[in-house]
CSV table of C-alpha atoms and ligand atoms in Angstrom, one decimal:
chain,number,residue,atom,x,y,z
C,1,MET,CA,-2.8,-20.3,-26.6
C,2,THR,CA,-2.0,-21.5,-23.1
C,3,ASP,CA,1.6,-21.3,-24.1
C,4,ILE,CA,1.3,-17.7,-25.3
C,5,TRP,CA,-0.5,-16.8,-22.1
C,6,SER,CA,2.2,-18.3,-19.8
C,7,GLU,CA,4.9,-16.9,-22.1
C,8,ALA,CA,3.3,-13.4,-21.9
C,9,LEU,CA,3.1,-13.6,-18.1
C,10,GLN,CA,6.7,-14.8,-17.8
C,11,GLY,CA,7.8,-12.2,-20.3
C,12,LEU,CA,6.4,-9.6,-17.9
C,13,GLN,CA,8.2,-11.1,-14.9
C,14,PRO,CA,11.5,-9.1,-15.2
C,15,ARG,CA,9.6,-5.9,-15.6
C,16,LEU,CA,7.2,-6.4,-12.8
C,17,GLY,CA,9.5,-8.3,-10.4
C,18,ALA,CA,9.3,-11.8,-9.1
C,19,GLN,CA,7.2,-11.0,-6.1
C,20,THR,CA,4.5,-9.3,-8.1
C,21,TYR,CA,4.5,-12.1,-10.6
C,22,ASP,CA,4.1,-14.7,-7.9
C,23,LEU,CA,1.5,-12.8,-6.0
C,24,TRP,CA,-0.7,-11.4,-8.6
C,25,LEU,CA,-0.1,-12.9,-12.0
C,26,ARG,CA,0.7,-16.6,-11.4
C,27,PRO,CA,-2.6,-17.3,-9.6
C,28,ILE,CA,-4.6,-16.0,-12.6
C,29,ALA,CA,-5.1,-19.0,-14.9
C,30,LEU,CA,-6.3,-19.3,-18.5
C,31,ARG,CA,-9.2,-21.7,-18.7
C,32,GLN,CA,-10.4,-21.3,-22.2
C,33,VAL,CA,-10.2,-19.1,-25.3
C,34,SER,CA,-13.1,-18.3,-27.6
C,35,GLY,CA,-12.0,-16.2,-30.5
C,36,THR,CA,-10.3,-13.2,-29.0
C,37,ARG,CA,-12.0,-13.6,-25.6
C,38,LEU,CA,-9.9,-15.1,-22.8
C,39,HIS,CA,-11.7,-16.9,-20.0
C,40,LEU,CA,-9.6,-16.5,-16.9
C,41,THR,CA,-10.0,-17.7,-13.4
C,42,ALA,CA,-8.9,-16.1,-10.2
C,43,PRO,CA,-8.7,-17.8,-6.8
C,44,ASN,CA,-10.8,-15.1,-5.1
C,45,ARG,CA,-12.5,-11.8,-5.8
C,46,PHE,CA,-9.8,-9.7,-4.2
C,47,MET,CA,-7.2,-11.2,-6.5
C,48,LYS,CA,-9.5,-10.7,-9.5
C,49,GLU,CA,-10.0,-7.0,-8.7
C,50,TRP,CA,-6.4,-6.3,-7.9
C,51,PHE,CA,-5.4,-8.0,-11.2
C,52,GLU,CA,-7.9,-6.1,-13.2
C,53,ASN,CA,-7.0,-2.8,-11.7
C,54,HIS,CA,-3.3,-3.1,-11.8
C,55,TYR,CA,-2.0,-5.7,-14.3
C,56,LEU,CA,-4.7,-6.5,-16.8
C,57,GLY,CA,-3.6,-3.6,-19.1
C,58,VAL,CA,0.0,-4.6,-19.2
C,59,VAL,CA,-0.8,-8.2,-19.8
C,60,LEU,CA,-3.1,-7.3,-22.7
C,61,ASP,CA,-0.4,-5.1,-24.1
C,62,GLU,CA,2.1,-7.9,-23.8
C,63,LEU,CA,-0.3,-10.3,-25.5
C,64,ARG,CA,-0.9,-7.8,-28.3
C,65,ALA,CA,2.8,-7.4,-28.8
C,66,ARG,CA,3.3,-11.1,-29.1
C,67,THR,CA,0.3,-12.1,-31.2
C,68,ASP,CA,-0.7,-8.9,-32.9
C,69,GLN,CA,-4.3,-9.5,-31.7
C,70,ILE,CA,-6.4,-7.5,-29.3
C,71,PHE,CA,-8.0,-9.7,-26.7
C,72,ASP,CA,-10.6,-9.1,-24.1
C,73,VAL,CA,-11.1,-11.0,-21.0
C,74,GLU,CA,-13.6,-12.5,-18.6
C,75,ILE,CA,-12.4,-13.4,-15.2
C,76,GLU,CA,-14.3,-15.9,-13.1
C,77,VAL,CA,-13.8,-16.3,-9.4
C,78,LEU,CA,-13.2,-19.9,-8.4
C,79,PRO,CA,-15.9,-21.3,-6.1
C,80,GLY,CA,-15.3,-21.1,-2.4
C,81,ASP,CA,-14.6,-17.4,-2.3
C,82,PRO,CA,-17.0,-15.5,-0.1
C,83,GLY,CA,-16.2,-12.3,-2.0
C,84,THR,CA,-14.6,-9.0,-1.0
C,85,SER,CA,-15.6,-5.5,-1.7
C,86,ALA,CA,-13.4,-3.7,-4.1
C,87,LEU,CA,-11.1,-1.1,-2.6
C,88,PRO,CA,-11.3,2.5,-3.7
C,89,ALA,CA,-8.7,4.0,-5.9
C,90,ALA,CA,-5.8,6.0,-4.5
C,91,PRO,CA,-5.6,8.4,-2.8
C,92,THR,CA,-8.8,8.3,-1.0
C,93,PRO,CA,-9.5,7.3,2.6
C,94,LEU,CA,-10.7,3.8,2.9
C,95,PRO,CA,-14.4,3.7,3.5
C,96,LEU,CA,-15.8,2.2,6.6
C,97,ARG,CA,-18.1,-0.4,5.4
C,98,PRO,CA,-19.9,-3.1,7.3
C,99,ALA,CA,-18.2,-6.4,6.5
C,100,PRO,CA,-20.9,-8.4,4.6
C,101,ALA,CA,-19.0,-11.7,5.1
C,102,ALA,CA,-18.9,-11.4,8.8
C,103,PRO,CA,-21.1,-13.9,10.5
C,104,PRO,CA,-23.3,-12.5,13.2
C,105,PRO,CA,-21.8,-13.0,16.6
C,106,LYS,CA,-22.9,-16.3,18.2
C,107,ILE,CA,-25.2,-15.7,21.1
C,108,SER,CA,-23.2,-18.1,23.2
C,109,SER,CA,-19.9,-16.3,22.7
C,110,PRO,CA,-19.3,-13.4,25.0
C,111,LEU,CA,-18.5,-10.0,23.5
C,112,VAL,CA,-14.9,-9.0,24.2
C,113,ALA,CA,-13.6,-5.5,24.8
C,114,PRO,CA,-11.1,-4.3,22.2
C,115,PRO,CA,-7.5,-4.3,23.5
C,116,PRO,CA,-7.0,-1.0,25.4
C,117,GLN,CA,-3.8,-0.4,23.4
C,118,LEU,CA,-5.7,0.3,20.2
C,119,SER,CA,-5.8,4.0,19.6
C,120,GLY,CA,-9.1,5.4,18.4
C,121,ARG,CA,-7.3,7.7,16.0
C,122,TYR,CA,-6.0,5.0,13.8
C,123,ARG,CA,-8.8,3.8,11.5
C,124,PHE,CA,-9.2,2.7,7.9
C,125,HIS,CA,-11.4,5.7,7.1
C,126,ASN,CA,-8.7,8.2,7.9
C,127,PHE,CA,-5.8,6.3,6.3
C,128,ILE,CA,-5.1,7.9,3.0
C,129,LYS,CA,-4.2,5.5,0.3
C,130,GLY,CA,-1.5,6.4,-2.3
C,131,ALA,CA,1.0,4.8,-4.5
C,132,GLY,CA,3.5,4.0,-1.7
C,133,ASN,CA,1.1,2.2,0.6
C,134,GLU,CA,-1.6,0.9,-1.7
C,135,LEU,CA,-0.6,-2.8,-1.4
C,136,ALA,CA,-0.2,-2.7,2.3
C,137,ALA,CA,-3.5,-0.8,2.8
C,138,SER,CA,-5.4,-3.1,0.6
C,139,ALA,CA,-4.0,-6.2,2.2
C,140,ALA,CA,-4.7,-4.8,5.6
C,141,TRP,CA,-8.3,-4.2,4.6
C,142,ALA,CA,-8.6,-7.7,3.2
C,143,ALA,CA,-7.1,-9.3,6.3
C,144,ALA,CA,-9.5,-7.2,8.5
C,145,HIS,CA,-12.4,-8.1,6.3
C,146,GLU,CA,-11.9,-11.8,6.4
C,147,PRO,CA,-9.4,-12.6,9.1
C,148,GLY,CA,-7.5,-15.8,9.0
C,149,THR,CA,-8.6,-16.8,5.5
C,150,ARG,CA,-6.2,-15.1,3.2
C,151,PHE,CA,-3.1,-13.0,3.6
C,152,ASN,CA,-2.2,-14.9,6.7
C,153,PRO,CA,0.2,-14.0,8.1
C,154,LEU,CA,0.3,-10.5,6.8
C,155,PHE,CA,3.7,-8.9,7.1
C,156,ILE,CA,3.8,-5.1,6.6
C,157,TYR,CA,7.2,-3.4,6.5
C,158,GLY,CA,8.5,0.1,5.8
C,159,GLY,CA,10.5,3.0,7.2
C,160,VAL,CA,9.6,5.0,10.3
C,161,GLY,CA,6.5,7.1,10.3
C,162,LEU,CA,4.9,5.6,7.2
C,163,GLY,CA,1.7,4.2,8.7
C,164,LYS,CA,2.5,0.7,9.8
C,165,THR,CA,1.1,1.1,13.3
C,166,HIS,CA,-1.8,3.0,12.0
C,167,LEU,CA,-2.8,0.1,9.7
C,168,LEU,CA,-2.3,-2.4,12.5
C,169,HIS,CA,-4.6,-0.6,14.8
C,170,ALA,CA,-7.1,-0.1,12.0
C,171,ILE,CA,-7.2,-3.9,11.4
C,172,GLY,CA,-7.9,-4.4,15.1
C,173,HIS,CA,-10.7,-1.9,15.2
C,174,HIS,CA,-12.3,-3.2,12.1
C,175,ILE,CA,-12.3,-6.8,13.3
C,176,HIS,CA,-13.6,-5.8,16.6
C,177,ALA,CA,-16.5,-3.8,15.1
C,178,ALA,CA,-17.5,-6.6,12.7
C,179,ARG,CA,-16.8,-9.6,15.0
C,180,PRO,CA,-17.0,-8.5,18.6
C,181,GLU,CA,-16.6,-12.0,19.9
C,182,GLN,CA,-13.1,-12.2,18.5
C,183,ARG,CA,-10.3,-11.9,21.0
C,184,ILE,CA,-7.8,-9.5,19.6
C,185,VAL,CA,-4.3,-9.3,21.1
C,186,TYR,CA,-2.3,-6.2,20.1
C,187,GLN,CA,1.2,-5.8,21.3
C,188,SER,CA,4.5,-4.3,20.4
C,189,ALA,CA,7.2,-6.9,20.1
C,190,GLU,CA,9.0,-5.2,22.9
C,191,ARG,CA,6.1,-5.6,25.3
C,192,PHE,CA,5.7,-9.2,24.1
C,193,MET,CA,9.3,-9.8,25.2
C,194,ASN,CA,8.9,-8.0,28.5
C,195,GLU,CA,5.8,-10.0,29.3
C,196,PHE,CA,7.5,-13.2,28.4
C,197,ILE,CA,10.5,-12.5,30.6
C,198,ALA,CA,8.2,-11.5,33.5
C,199,ALA,CA,6.1,-14.7,33.0
C,200,VAL,CA,9.2,-16.8,33.2
C,201,ARG,CA,10.6,-15.0,36.1
C,202,PHE,CA,7.5,-15.0,38.2
C,203,ASN,CA,6.3,-18.4,37.2
C,204,GLN,CA,3.3,-17.2,35.4
C,205,PHE,CA,3.9,-18.9,32.2
C,206,ASP,CA,0.5,-20.6,32.1
C,207,GLU,CA,-1.2,-17.2,32.0
C,208,PHE,CA,1.2,-15.9,29.3
C,209,ARG,CA,0.6,-19.0,27.2
C,210,ALA,CA,-3.2,-18.8,27.6
C,211,ARG,CA,-3.2,-15.1,26.6
C,212,TYR,CA,-1.2,-15.6,23.4
C,213,ARG,CA,-2.1,-19.1,22.4
C,214,GLU,CA,-5.5,-20.0,23.7
C,215,GLN,CA,-7.4,-16.8,24.2
C,216,CYS,CA,-6.3,-15.2,21.0
C,217,ASP,CA,-8.2,-15.0,17.7
C,218,VAL,CA,-6.2,-12.2,16.1
C,219,LEU,CA,-2.6,-11.5,16.9
C,220,LEU,CA,-1.3,-8.0,16.0
C,221,ILE,CA,2.4,-7.6,16.7
C,222,ASP,CA,4.1,-4.2,16.0
C,223,ASP,CA,7.8,-3.8,15.3
C,224,ILE,CA,8.8,-7.5,15.3
C,225,GLN,CA,12.4,-6.5,14.4
C,226,PHE,CA,12.8,-5.8,18.1
C,227,ILE,CA,13.0,-9.4,19.0
C,228,ALA,CA,15.7,-10.3,16.5
C,229,GLY,CA,18.7,-11.7,18.3
C,230,ARG,CA,16.7,-12.4,21.5
C,231,ASP,CA,16.7,-16.2,21.3
C,232,ARG,CA,14.2,-17.2,23.9
C,233,THR,CA,11.7,-14.6,22.9
C,234,MET,CA,12.0,-15.6,19.2
C,235,ASP,CA,11.6,-19.2,20.2
C,236,GLU,CA,8.4,-18.4,22.2
C,237,PHE,CA,7.0,-16.3,19.4
C,238,PHE,CA,7.7,-19.2,17.0
C,239,HIS,CA,5.5,-21.5,19.0
C,240,VAL,CA,2.8,-18.9,19.4
C,241,PHE,CA,2.9,-18.4,15.7
C,242,ASN,CA,2.6,-22.1,15.0
C,243,VAL,CA,-0.4,-22.6,17.3
C,244,LEU,CA,-2.3,-19.6,16.0
C,245,TYR,CA,-1.5,-20.4,12.4
C,246,GLU,CA,-2.6,-24.0,12.7
C,247,ALA,CA,-5.9,-22.8,14.2
C,248,GLU,CA,-6.3,-20.4,11.2
C,249,LYS,CA,-6.1,-17.3,13.4
C,250,GLN,CA,-5.1,-14.1,11.7
C,251,ILE,CA,-1.6,-12.9,12.4
C,252,VAL,CA,-0.4,-9.5,11.4
C,253,VAL,CA,3.2,-8.3,12.0
C,254,THR,CA,4.9,-5.1,11.2
C,255,SER,CA,8.6,-4.4,10.9
C,256,ASP,CA,11.0,-1.7,9.7
C,257,ARG,CA,12.5,-4.0,7.2
C,258,MET,CA,11.6,-7.1,5.2
C,259,PRO,CA,11.8,-10.5,6.8
C,260,SER,CA,15.0,-11.6,5.2
C,261,GLU,CA,16.8,-8.4,6.2
C,262,MET,CA,16.2,-8.8,9.9
C,263,GLN,CA,19.6,-9.6,11.2
C,264,GLY,CA,19.6,-12.0,14.0
C,265,MET,CA,16.2,-13.3,13.3
C,266,GLU,CA,15.9,-17.1,13.2
C,267,ASP,CA,15.6,-18.6,9.8
C,268,ARG,CA,12.6,-20.7,10.7
C,269,LEU,CA,10.8,-17.6,11.8
C,270,ILE,CA,11.8,-15.6,8.7
C,271,SER,CA,10.4,-18.4,6.6
C,272,ARG,CA,7.1,-18.4,8.4
C,273,LEU,CA,6.8,-14.6,8.2
C,274,ASN,CA,7.1,-15.1,4.5
C,275,TRP,CA,4.3,-17.6,4.3
C,276,GLY,CA,1.6,-15.1,3.7
C,277,LEU,CA,1.7,-11.7,2.1
C,278,VAL,CA,4.7,-9.5,2.6
C,279,ALA,CA,3.7,-5.9,1.7
C,280,ASP,CA,5.9,-2.8,1.9
C,281,ILE,CA,5.1,0.8,2.5
C,282,LYS,CA,7.1,3.4,0.7
C,283,PRO,CA,7.2,7.2,1.5
C,284,PRO,CA,4.1,8.9,0.1
C,285,ASP,CA,4.2,10.7,-3.2
C,286,LEU,CA,3.3,14.4,-3.4
C,287,GLU,CA,-0.4,13.8,-4.1
C,288,THR,CA,-0.7,11.6,-1.1
C,289,ARG,CA,1.2,14.0,1.1
C,290,VAL,CA,-1.2,16.8,0.1
C,291,ALA,CA,-4.2,14.6,0.9
C,292,ILE,CA,-2.8,13.7,4.3
C,293,LEU,CA,-2.1,17.4,5.1
C,294,ARG,CA,-5.6,18.4,4.0
C,295,GLN,CA,-7.1,15.7,6.2
C,296,LYS,CA,-5.0,16.6,9.2
C,297,ALA,CA,-5.7,20.3,8.7
C,298,ALA,CA,-9.5,19.7,8.6
C,299,HIS,CA,-9.3,17.4,11.6
C,300,ASP,CA,-7.4,19.9,13.7
C,301,HIS,CA,-9.3,22.9,12.4
C,302,ILE,CA,-6.2,24.4,10.9
C,303,ASN,CA,-6.9,27.1,8.3
C,304,ILE,CA,-4.4,26.7,5.5
C,305,ALA,CA,-4.6,27.7,1.9
C,306,ASP,CA,-4.2,25.0,-0.9
C,307,GLU,CA,-1.0,26.6,-2.2
C,308,VAL,CA,0.5,26.5,1.2
C,309,THR,CA,-0.5,22.9,1.7
C,310,LEU,CA,1.2,22.1,-1.6
C,311,HIS,CA,4.3,24.1,-0.5
C,312,LEU,CA,4.5,22.3,2.8
C,313,ALA,CA,4.1,18.9,1.1
C,314,ASN,CA,6.9,19.8,-1.2
C,315,VAL,CA,9.2,20.8,1.6
C,316,VAL,CA,8.6,17.8,3.9
C,317,ARG,CA,9.0,14.6,2.0
C,318,SER,CA,10.5,12.1,4.4
C,319,ASN,CA,7.5,10.6,6.2
C,320,VAL,CA,4.0,11.2,7.4
C,321,ARG,CA,4.8,11.7,11.1
C,322,GLU,CA,7.3,14.4,10.1
C,323,LEU,CA,4.7,15.9,7.7
C,324,GLU,CA,1.9,16.1,10.3
C,325,GLY,CA,4.4,17.4,12.9
C,326,SER,CA,5.4,20.2,10.6
C,327,LEU,CA,1.9,21.2,10.0
C,328,VAL,CA,1.2,21.4,13.7
C,329,ARG,CA,4.4,23.3,14.4
C,330,VAL,CA,3.7,25.8,11.6
C,331,SER,CA,0.1,26.4,12.7
C,332,THR,CA,1.0,26.7,16.4
C,333,PHE,CA,3.6,29.3,15.7
C,334,ALA,CA,1.4,31.2,13.3
C,335,ALA,CA,-1.3,31.3,16.0
C,336,LEU,CA,1.2,32.5,18.6
C,337,LYS,CA,2.5,35.2,16.3
C,338,ASN,CA,-1.0,36.0,15.1
C,339,VAL,CA,-0.1,35.8,11.5
C,340,PRO,CA,-1.6,33.8,8.6
C,341,ILE,CA,0.1,30.7,7.4
C,342,THR,CA,1.8,31.6,4.1
C,343,CYS,CA,4.4,29.9,1.9
C,344,GLU,CA,7.0,32.4,3.1
C,345,PHE,CA,6.1,31.7,6.7
C,346,VAL,CA,6.5,28.0,6.1
C,347,SER,CA,9.9,28.4,4.5
C,348,GLU,CA,11.0,30.8,7.2
C,349,MET,CA,10.0,28.3,9.9
C,350,LEU,CA,11.2,25.2,8.4
C,351,GLY,CA,14.4,26.8,7.0
C,352,GLY,CA,13.6,26.7,3.3
C,353,PRO,CA,13.9,23.1,2.3
C,354,ALA,CA,13.4,21.2,5.6
C,355,PRO,CA,16.5,19.6,7.0
C,356,ASN,CA,15.0,16.2,6.2
C,357,ALA,CA,14.2,17.1,2.6
C,358,GLN,CA,15.6,14.9,0.0
C,359,PRO,CA,16.0,15.6,-3.7
C,360,PRO,CA,12.8,14.9,-5.6
C,361,PRO,CA,12.7,11.1,-5.9
C,362,VAL,CA,11.6,11.3,-9.6
C,363,SER,CA,12.8,13.7,-12.3
C,364,ILE,CA,10.8,14.8,-15.4
C,365,GLU,CA,13.6,13.2,-17.5
C,366,SER,CA,13.1,9.8,-15.9
C,367,VAL,CA,9.3,10.1,-16.4
C,368,GLN,CA,9.9,10.9,-20.1
C,369,LYS,CA,12.4,8.0,-20.5
C,370,VAL,CA,10.1,5.4,-18.8
C,371,VAL,CA,7.0,6.5,-20.7
C,372,ALA,CA,8.9,6.7,-24.1
C,373,THR,CA,10.3,3.2,-23.6
C,374,HIS,CA,6.9,1.8,-22.5
C,375,PHE,CA,5.1,3.1,-25.6
C,376,SER,CA,8.1,2.7,-27.9
C,377,VAL,CA,8.1,6.4,-28.9
C,378,ARG,CA,11.1,8.7,-29.0
C,379,ILE,CA,11.6,11.3,-26.2
C,380,ALA,CA,12.0,13.9,-28.9
C,381,ASP,CA,8.4,13.0,-30.0
C,382,LEU,CA,7.1,13.5,-26.5
C,383,LYS,CA,8.7,17.0,-26.5
C,384,GLY,CA,7.7,17.7,-30.1
C,385,PRO,CA,4.5,19.1,-31.6
C,386,ARG,CA,3.0,16.0,-33.2
C,387,ARG,CA,-0.7,15.4,-32.3
C,388,HIS,CA,-1.0,11.9,-33.7
C,389,GLN,CA,-2.8,9.7,-31.0
C,390,GLY,CA,0.1,7.3,-30.8
C,391,ILE,CA,2.2,10.2,-29.6
C,392,SER,CA,-0.2,12.5,-27.9
C,393,ARG,CA,-1.5,9.9,-25.5
C,394,PRO,CA,1.9,8.9,-24.2
C,395,ARG,CA,2.8,12.6,-24.0
C,396,MET,CA,-0.3,13.3,-21.8
C,397,ILE,CA,0.5,10.4,-19.6
C,398,ALA,CA,4.1,11.6,-19.2
C,399,MET,CA,2.9,15.1,-18.3
C,400,TYR,CA,0.4,13.7,-15.8
C,401,LEU,CA,3.0,11.5,-14.1
C,402,SER,CA,5.5,14.4,-14.1
C,403,ARG,CA,2.9,16.5,-12.2
C,404,GLN,CA,2.1,13.7,-9.8
C,405,LEU,CA,5.6,12.4,-9.1
C,406,THR,CA,8.0,15.3,-9.4
C,407,GLY,CA,6.2,18.1,-7.7
C,408,ALA,CA,7.2,20.4,-10.7
C,409,SER,CA,4.8,23.2,-11.5
C,410,PHE,CA,2.6,23.2,-14.7
C,411,PRO,CA,4.8,25.9,-16.4
C,412,GLU,CA,8.0,24.0,-15.6
C,413,ILE,CA,6.6,20.8,-17.0
C,414,GLY,CA,5.4,22.7,-20.1
C,415,LEU,CA,8.9,24.0,-20.5
C,416,ARG,CA,10.5,20.6,-20.2
C,417,PHE,CA,8.1,19.2,-22.8
C,418,GLY,CA,9.5,21.4,-25.6
C,419,GLY,CA,8.3,24.7,-24.3
C,420,LYS,CA,4.5,24.0,-24.3
C,421,ASP,CA,2.1,26.3,-22.6
C,422,HIS,CA,1.1,25.5,-19.0
C,423,SER,CA,-2.6,25.3,-20.1
C,424,THR,CA,-1.6,22.4,-22.3
C,425,VAL,CA,-0.1,20.6,-19.3
C,426,ILE,CA,-3.2,21.3,-17.2
C,427,ASN,CA,-5.5,20.0,-19.9
C,428,ALA,CA,-3.4,16.8,-20.3
C,429,CYS,CA,-3.5,16.2,-16.6
C,430,LYS,CA,-7.3,16.7,-16.5
C,431,ARG,CA,-7.8,14.4,-19.5
C,432,ILE,CA,-5.7,11.6,-18.1
C,433,ASP,CA,-7.4,11.9,-14.8
C,434,SER,CA,-10.9,11.7,-16.3
C,435,ILE,CA,-10.2,9.0,-18.8
C,436,GLN,CA,-8.7,6.8,-16.1
C,437,ASN,CA,-12.1,6.8,-14.4
C,438,ASP,CA,-13.6,4.7,-17.2
C,439,ASP,CA,-10.7,3.2,-18.9
C,440,ARG,CA,-9.3,0.4,-16.7
C,441,GLU,CA,-6.6,-0.4,-19.1
C,442,LEU,CA,-5.2,3.1,-19.1
C,443,ARG,CA,-5.4,3.1,-15.3
C,444,ALA,CA,-3.4,-0.1,-15.1
C,445,THR,CA,-0.8,1.3,-17.5
C,446,VAL,CA,-0.5,4.5,-15.5
C,447,ASP,CA,-0.2,2.5,-12.3
C,448,THR,CA,2.5,0.3,-13.7
C,449,LEU,CA,4.5,3.3,-14.9
C,450,ARG,CA,4.1,5.0,-11.6
C,451,ARG,CA,5.3,2.0,-9.8
C,452,GLN,CA,8.2,1.6,-12.1
C,453,LEU,CA,9.2,5.2,-11.5
C,454,THR,CA,8.8,5.1,-7.7
C,455,SER,CA,10.5,1.8,-7.2
C,456,ASP,CA,14.1,2.0,-6.0
C,457,THR,CA,15.6,1.3,-9.4
C,458,GLY,CA,13.6,3.5,-11.8
C,459,ALA,CA,13.4,6.6,-9.6
C,460,THR,CA,16.6,8.5,-10.2
C,461,SER,CA,18.5,9.9,-13.1
P,501,ADP,P1,5.0,3.7,11.6
P,501,ADP,O1,4.3,2.8,12.5
P,501,ADP,O2,5.1,3.2,10.2
P,501,ADP,O3,6.3,4.3,12.2
P,501,ADP,P2,2.7,5.3,12.2
P,501,ADP,O4,1.6,4.4,11.9
P,501,ADP,O5,2.9,5.6,13.6
P,501,ADP,O6,4.0,5.0,11.4
P,501,ADP,O7,2.3,6.7,11.5
P,501,ADP,C1,2.8,8.0,11.9
P,501,ADP,C2,1.7,9.0,11.8
P,501,ADP,O8,1.4,9.3,10.5
P,501,ADP,C3,0.5,8.6,12.5
P,501,ADP,O9,-0.1,9.7,13.1
P,501,ADP,C4,-0.4,8.1,11.4
P,501,ADP,O10,-1.8,8.3,11.7
P,501,ADP,C5,0.0,9.0,10.3
P,501,ADP,N1,-0.1,8.4,8.9
P,501,ADP,C6,0.8,7.6,8.3
P,501,ADP,N2,0.4,7.2,7.1
P,501,ADP,C7,-0.8,7.7,6.9
P,501,ADP,C8,-1.8,7.7,5.9
P,501,ADP,N3,-1.5,7.1,4.8
P,501,ADP,N4,-2.9,8.4,6.0
P,501,ADP,C9,-3.2,9.1,7.2
P,501,ADP,N5,-2.3,9.2,8.2
P,501,ADP,C10,-1.2,8.5,8.1
P,502,MG,MG1,5.0,2.1,14.4
């Protein structure tokens, strides 16, 4: 059975990607089999929950395909893990919860002020989680929860305006609130370099060294790509990294690209940045964009109807900063002109599809293709009338994902599924939504399909 288990996991590797396999599947080990029950172990609770929520379904499917048996599992956390709270499902703001694992501050250790650079606006509770940022947000939360123990270093990368700085600040705030004795150093890589140059020039290297190496419990460095090609700064950062890492201090670094793609970055530094968890952030999907707009509107007291929010989220797709900026621009102009914010007003102001609008990243056809392949059914069946469960479940999932990922309206989706009524599509979306709440396997399957569709390769066609 051990063979079947590792074969099943390895069989999934091409589909899920080597990084996912290494990070989330390989650490889960099969300890024992009793009948159709698999006793698994996970190195910690976070890994256990992540595996259960995201991959268990596909692994069980794979096992079923290979052995023709339906298994259930029990996952035990290996001793030594202090435990982490589960993260909420996307796209909800991360809750602000006290960190149970945080030891009370020692009386003897002085409380330290949070770094003044941390913006009060960037917190976990107002960071909306969605398909594109789920891994990064969860890892950030885990690193903030138990700094220095896992996901160290944490490397978050992604395009401009996607929330990297927001997460970095949120980590700083959270650690400060839970462990006020910890000395948190937040700095952009550019400032780090300028301070370093000034320290060398004005002979203040001891202070510089004390600040980054000795008086630092958590190092948060934003936009590390900036120091690529600056040899002396890279060298200094390398030493800072080593000292802190050795002392098990949490290091979090952001960048606009993955470590190996930072041209001019020293190999030894790239290798170290890869030591922990490398998490990417992709542009938000429609659902997440809507949630972000709603939050921003509520925060800024902007009165905007749901359908206009949806319209705006459809028009501005590139990044969150752009999205929030568009909302502010539209609402400011509407107030100046003393008119309500309507879809027409939005189109008029942003010039129809906004200049930065890209074609929808996912098409209904690609959803149908991916779902049909996953469930081994024909696309014609997804579009056809058959109500057999083996067909109707995949069809509902395909409708649900079409709605989530393509931005198409219910009637349009109905049309593309063989001319079904829009109420059929609405019902399918509601069903899948509610079943997912209880059915972990289904949730994992939907997550996998979503990821497949929104990853670079599966998105177009
Ligand atoms: P980056 O550092 O990746 O360029 P930022 O962290 O500066 O991006 O984010 C740009 C803006 O978008 C900020 O105002 C941030 O609060 C907001 N933002 C980005 N992602 C999210 C999200 N998932 N939920 C809420 N706000 C977000
Ligand atoms: Mg930034």
